[in-house]
Amino acid sequence: TLTFEEAVFGAEKEIEVTRLEECPECGGSGAEPGTQPRRCPECNGRGEVRRVQQSLFGSFVNVTLCPRCGGRGVLDDNQGLFSLSAPCPECHGRGTKITDPCPTCFGTGIQRRERQVKVRIPPGVDDGQRIKVKGRGEAGANGGPAGDLFVVVRVAPHPVFGRHGKDLTITVPVSFPEAALGATITVPSLGKPVHLKVPPGTKTGKTLRVRGRGIGQGDESGDLLVTLDVVVPTKLSDAQRKAVEALAKASPGSPRAHLEV
């Protein structure tokens, strides 16, 4: 889990990963050190699976790589009008048989181990986004190259800021006099504070936009969206009450006149 700031500015994190790796004892061969796998006598170590099929247009042969050995062990099984094929039942498509299995991996050639992996988090990453770490996944089959590691990012919420794409969002309270008369207020951002002009007559829910103060850099950066919340006091001093009463007397008409009630 990243902090909000790490997601915005980028970071380098070290995570613990449990993955299948090439056995260090046998080097992935599955055979006990000092021994070698033997060529499979059933398929003679070949690396193709052949399918012979008969049709109205004649017969044809479809050749595919063995899914287990990637081109080593084979079995040809021609049965009249059509042919079924499968990896060699003796070597399971490897082309070789292990007579003396490695005592560490028990002949599998792989082991499950825990590793610390460094992951570079790019600036502006969002919650739920996947980051690809090339070559740090699980070991490939039969000594093949390792796969890739995909890290799903989780971002902790910020106590003040929210996010909408590349835009930062924040709700800022303003007093009734500031909203009615207008004011210049100071608003936090993820960089330096921003001085913002509140226009006279501002209502709750009005959103002001500060260009380029969101997520990203240069022309790619988002904006800071400031939503104003007009705070109405619940407890008034005598002086405040008199001031509000004077304002009420000076205010012409009713704001509900259009409702005709």
Coordinates of C-alpha atoms in Angstrom, one line a residue:
T1 CA 0.0 0.0 0.0
L2 CA 1.3 3.4 -1.0
T3 CA 0.8 6.7 0.7
F4 CA -1.1 9.3 -1.3
E5 CA 2.1 11.3 -1.7
E6 CA 4.0 8.3 -3.0
A7 CA 1.4 7.6 -5.6
V8 CA 1.5 11.3 -6.7
F9 CA 5.3 11.8 -6.8
G10 CA 6.5 8.3 -7.4
A11 CA 8.7 6.1 -5.2
E12 CA 10.8 3.0 -5.1
K13 CA 9.4 0.2 -2.9
E14 CA 10.7 -3.2 -1.8
I15 CA 8.2 -6.0 -1.7
E16 CA 8.3 -9.6 -0.6
V17 CA 7.3 -12.1 -3.3
T18 CA 6.9 -15.8 -3.1
R19 CA 7.6 -17.4 -6.5
L20 CA 8.8 -20.6 -8.2
E21 CA 12.5 -20.4 -9.1
E22 CA 15.0 -22.6 -10.8
C23 CA 16.4 -25.1 -8.3
P24 CA 19.8 -23.9 -7.3
E25 CA 21.0 -27.4 -6.6
C26 CA 20.4 -29.0 -10.0
G27 CA 20.2 -25.8 -12.1
G28 CA 16.6 -26.7 -13.2
S29 CA 17.4 -30.1 -14.7
G30 CA 15.6 -32.0 -12.0
A31 CA 18.5 -34.5 -11.9
E32 CA 20.7 -35.1 -8.9
P33 CA 24.0 -33.1 -9.2
G34 CA 26.6 -35.2 -11.0
T35 CA 24.0 -37.1 -13.0
Q36 CA 22.3 -36.4 -16.3
P37 CA 18.7 -37.1 -17.5
R38 CA 18.6 -40.0 -20.1
R39 CA 17.0 -39.8 -23.5
C40 CA 13.5 -41.2 -23.3
P41 CA 13.5 -44.6 -25.0
E42 CA 9.8 -44.4 -25.8
C43 CA 9.9 -41.3 -28.0
N44 CA 13.7 -41.3 -28.7
G45 CA 14.0 -37.7 -27.5
R46 CA 12.1 -36.1 -30.4
G47 CA 10.3 -32.8 -30.1
E48 CA 7.1 -32.8 -32.2
V49 CA 3.5 -34.0 -31.7
R50 CA 2.2 -35.2 -35.1
R51 CA -1.5 -35.3 -36.1
V52 CA -2.3 -37.2 -39.3
Q53 CA -5.9 -36.6 -40.5
Q54 CA -7.8 -37.9 -43.5
S55 CA -10.4 -35.6 -45.2
L56 CA -12.2 -35.4 -48.6
F57 CA -9.3 -33.5 -49.9
G58 CA -6.7 -36.0 -48.9
S59 CA -4.5 -36.5 -45.8
F60 CA -2.4 -33.9 -44.1
V61 CA 0.0 -33.7 -41.2
N62 CA -0.3 -31.0 -38.5
V63 CA 2.9 -30.5 -36.6
T64 CA 2.9 -28.6 -33.3
L65 CA 5.4 -28.1 -30.6
C66 CA 5.0 -30.3 -27.5
P67 CA 3.3 -28.1 -24.8
R68 CA 5.4 -29.7 -22.1
C69 CA 8.9 -29.7 -23.6
G70 CA 8.7 -26.9 -26.1
G71 CA 10.1 -29.0 -28.8
R72 CA 11.9 -32.0 -27.3
G73 CA 9.9 -35.2 -26.5
V74 CA 7.3 -36.6 -29.1
L75 CA 4.8 -39.3 -29.7
D76 CA 3.3 -40.2 -33.0
D77 CA 0.0 -42.2 -32.7
N78 CA -1.6 -42.8 -36.2
Q79 CA -5.0 -44.4 -36.0
G80 CA -6.4 -44.9 -39.5
L81 CA -8.6 -42.0 -40.6
F82 CA -7.4 -39.7 -37.9
S83 CA -4.5 -39.5 -35.5
L84 CA -4.5 -38.7 -31.8
S85 CA -1.4 -37.3 -30.2
A86 CA -0.2 -36.5 -26.7
P87 CA 3.0 -35.9 -24.8
C88 CA 5.0 -39.1 -24.4
P89 CA 3.5 -41.1 -21.4
E90 CA 7.0 -42.1 -20.3
C91 CA 8.7 -38.7 -20.2
H92 CA 5.6 -36.5 -20.2
G93 CA 6.9 -34.7 -23.3
R94 CA 10.3 -33.8 -21.9
G95 CA 12.3 -36.1 -24.2
T96 CA 14.4 -37.2 -21.3
K97 CA 13.8 -39.3 -18.2
I98 CA 15.2 -38.6 -14.7
T99 CA 16.5 -41.7 -13.0
D100 CA 18.2 -40.0 -10.1
P101 CA 16.0 -37.0 -9.0
C102 CA 17.5 -34.0 -7.3
P103 CA 17.0 -34.4 -3.5
T104 CA 16.3 -30.7 -3.1
C105 CA 13.5 -30.2 -5.6
F106 CA 12.5 -33.9 -5.9
G107 CA 13.0 -33.9 -9.7
T108 CA 10.8 -30.9 -10.5
G109 CA 13.7 -28.5 -11.2
I110 CA 11.9 -25.7 -9.4
Q111 CA 11.5 -24.5 -5.8
R112 CA 9.2 -22.0 -4.2
R113 CA 11.2 -19.3 -2.5
E114 CA 10.7 -15.8 -1.0
R115 CA 12.5 -12.9 -2.5
Q116 CA 12.7 -9.1 -1.9
V117 CA 12.0 -7.3 -5.2
K118 CA 12.5 -3.6 -5.8
V119 CA 9.6 -2.0 -7.7
R120 CA 9.8 1.5 -9.2
I121 CA 6.5 3.3 -8.8
P122 CA 6.0 5.9 -11.6
P123 CA 4.6 9.3 -10.6
G124 CA 0.8 9.6 -10.9
V125 CA 0.0 5.9 -10.4
D126 CA -3.6 5.3 -9.4
D127 CA -5.3 2.9 -7.0
G128 CA -5.8 -0.5 -8.7
Q129 CA -3.2 0.1 -11.4
R130 CA -0.9 -2.8 -12.4
I131 CA 2.9 -2.3 -12.7
K132 CA 4.9 -4.8 -14.8
V133 CA 8.3 -5.9 -13.5
K134 CA 10.0 -7.7 -16.4
G135 CA 11.7 -11.0 -15.7
R136 CA 10.9 -11.1 -12.0
G137 CA 8.0 -13.6 -12.2
E138 CA 8.1 -17.4 -11.8
A139 CA 10.6 -19.7 -13.5
G140 CA 9.8 -20.8 -17.0
A141 CA 8.9 -24.4 -17.8
N142 CA 11.7 -26.8 -18.5
G143 CA 14.5 -24.2 -17.9
G144 CA 12.8 -21.5 -20.0
P145 CA 13.1 -17.8 -19.1
A146 CA 11.3 -16.4 -16.1
G147 CA 7.9 -14.7 -16.6
D148 CA 7.0 -11.1 -15.5
L149 CA 5.8 -9.9 -12.1
F150 CA 2.6 -7.8 -12.0
V151 CA 2.1 -5.6 -9.0
V152 CA -1.3 -4.3 -8.2
V153 CA -1.1 -0.8 -6.5
R154 CA -3.2 0.1 -3.5
V155 CA -3.2 3.8 -2.4
A156 CA -4.1 4.8 1.1
P157 CA -6.7 7.7 1.3
H158 CA -5.5 11.2 2.2
P159 CA -7.1 13.0 5.2
V160 CA -7.5 16.2 3.1
F161 CA -7.2 15.5 -0.6
G162 CA -9.2 13.4 -3.0
R163 CA -8.4 12.5 -6.6
H164 CA -10.3 12.5 -9.9
G165 CA -8.0 11.3 -12.6
K166 CA -5.1 13.8 -12.7
D167 CA -7.1 16.4 -10.7
L168 CA -6.7 16.9 -7.0
T169 CA -9.8 17.6 -5.1
I170 CA -10.3 19.3 -1.7
T171 CA -13.2 20.8 0.2
V172 CA -12.4 24.0 2.0
P173 CA -14.7 25.7 4.6
V174 CA -15.3 29.4 4.4
S175 CA -17.1 31.6 6.9
F176 CA -20.4 33.3 6.1
P177 CA -18.8 36.8 5.9
E178 CA -16.1 35.5 3.5
A179 CA -18.8 33.9 1.3
A180 CA -21.0 37.0 1.4
L181 CA -18.4 39.7 1.0
G182 CA -15.6 37.8 -0.8
A183 CA -12.2 37.1 0.5
T184 CA -8.7 35.8 -0.3
I185 CA -8.0 32.5 1.5
T186 CA -5.0 30.2 1.7
V187 CA -5.6 26.6 0.5
P188 CA -3.2 23.7 1.0
S189 CA -1.8 21.7 -2.0
L190 CA 0.7 19.0 -2.3
G191 CA 3.3 21.6 -3.0
K192 CA 3.2 25.2 -1.8
P193 CA 0.0 26.7 -0.4
V194 CA -2.3 28.4 -2.9
H195 CA -3.8 31.9 -2.4
L196 CA -7.4 31.8 -3.8
K197 CA -9.9 34.6 -4.3
V198 CA -13.5 33.8 -3.1
P199 CA -15.9 35.9 -5.1
P200 CA -18.7 37.8 -3.2
G201 CA -22.0 35.9 -2.9
T202 CA -20.3 32.5 -3.0
K203 CA -22.6 29.5 -2.3
T204 CA -21.9 26.2 -0.8
G205 CA -20.7 23.7 -3.4
K206 CA -19.0 26.2 -5.7
T207 CA -15.8 24.8 -7.2
L208 CA -12.8 26.9 -8.1
R209 CA -10.1 25.5 -10.4
V210 CA -6.3 26.2 -9.9
R211 CA -4.6 25.3 -13.2
G212 CA -1.5 23.0 -13.1
R213 CA -1.6 22.2 -9.4
G214 CA -2.9 18.7 -9.7
I215 CA -1.0 15.4 -10.4
G216 CA 1.7 15.3 -13.1
Q217 CA 4.3 17.7 -14.4
G218 CA 4.3 20.4 -17.1
D219 CA 1.6 20.2 -19.8
E220 CA 0.6 16.8 -18.5
S221 CA -0.4 18.0 -15.0
G222 CA -3.9 18.1 -13.7
D223 CA -5.6 20.9 -11.7
L224 CA -6.5 21.5 -8.1
L225 CA -10.3 21.6 -7.7
V226 CA -11.4 23.5 -4.6
T227 CA -15.0 23.1 -3.5
L228 CA -16.2 25.7 -1.0
D229 CA -18.3 24.9 2.0
V230 CA -20.0 27.9 3.6
V231 CA -20.1 27.4 7.4
V232 CA -23.2 28.7 9.1
P233 CA -22.6 29.2 12.9
T234 CA -24.8 27.3 15.2
K235 CA -24.1 29.4 18.3
L236 CA -24.1 33.2 18.2
S237 CA -22.8 35.7 20.6
D238 CA -25.1 38.7 21.4
A239 CA -23.0 40.9 19.1
Q240 CA -23.2 38.3 16.3
R241 CA -26.9 37.9 16.7
K242 CA -27.5 41.7 16.5
A243 CA -25.4 41.8 13.4
V244 CA -27.3 39.0 11.7
E245 CA -30.7 40.6 12.7
A246 CA -29.5 43.9 11.2
L247 CA -28.6 42.1 8.0
A248 CA -32.0 40.4 7.9
K249 CA -33.8 43.8 8.3
A250 CA -31.6 45.3 5.5
S251 CA -32.3 42.3 3.2
P252 CA -35.2 43.1 0.8
G253 CA -37.8 40.5 -0.1
S254 CA -37.7 36.8 0.4
P255 CA -35.5 34.2 -1.4
R256 CA -38.6 32.0 -1.6
A257 CA -40.8 34.5 -3.4
H258 CA -40.7 32.6 -6.7
L259 CA -42.3 29.6 -5.0
E260 CA -45.6 31.6 -4.6
V261 CA -46.4 30.1 -1.2

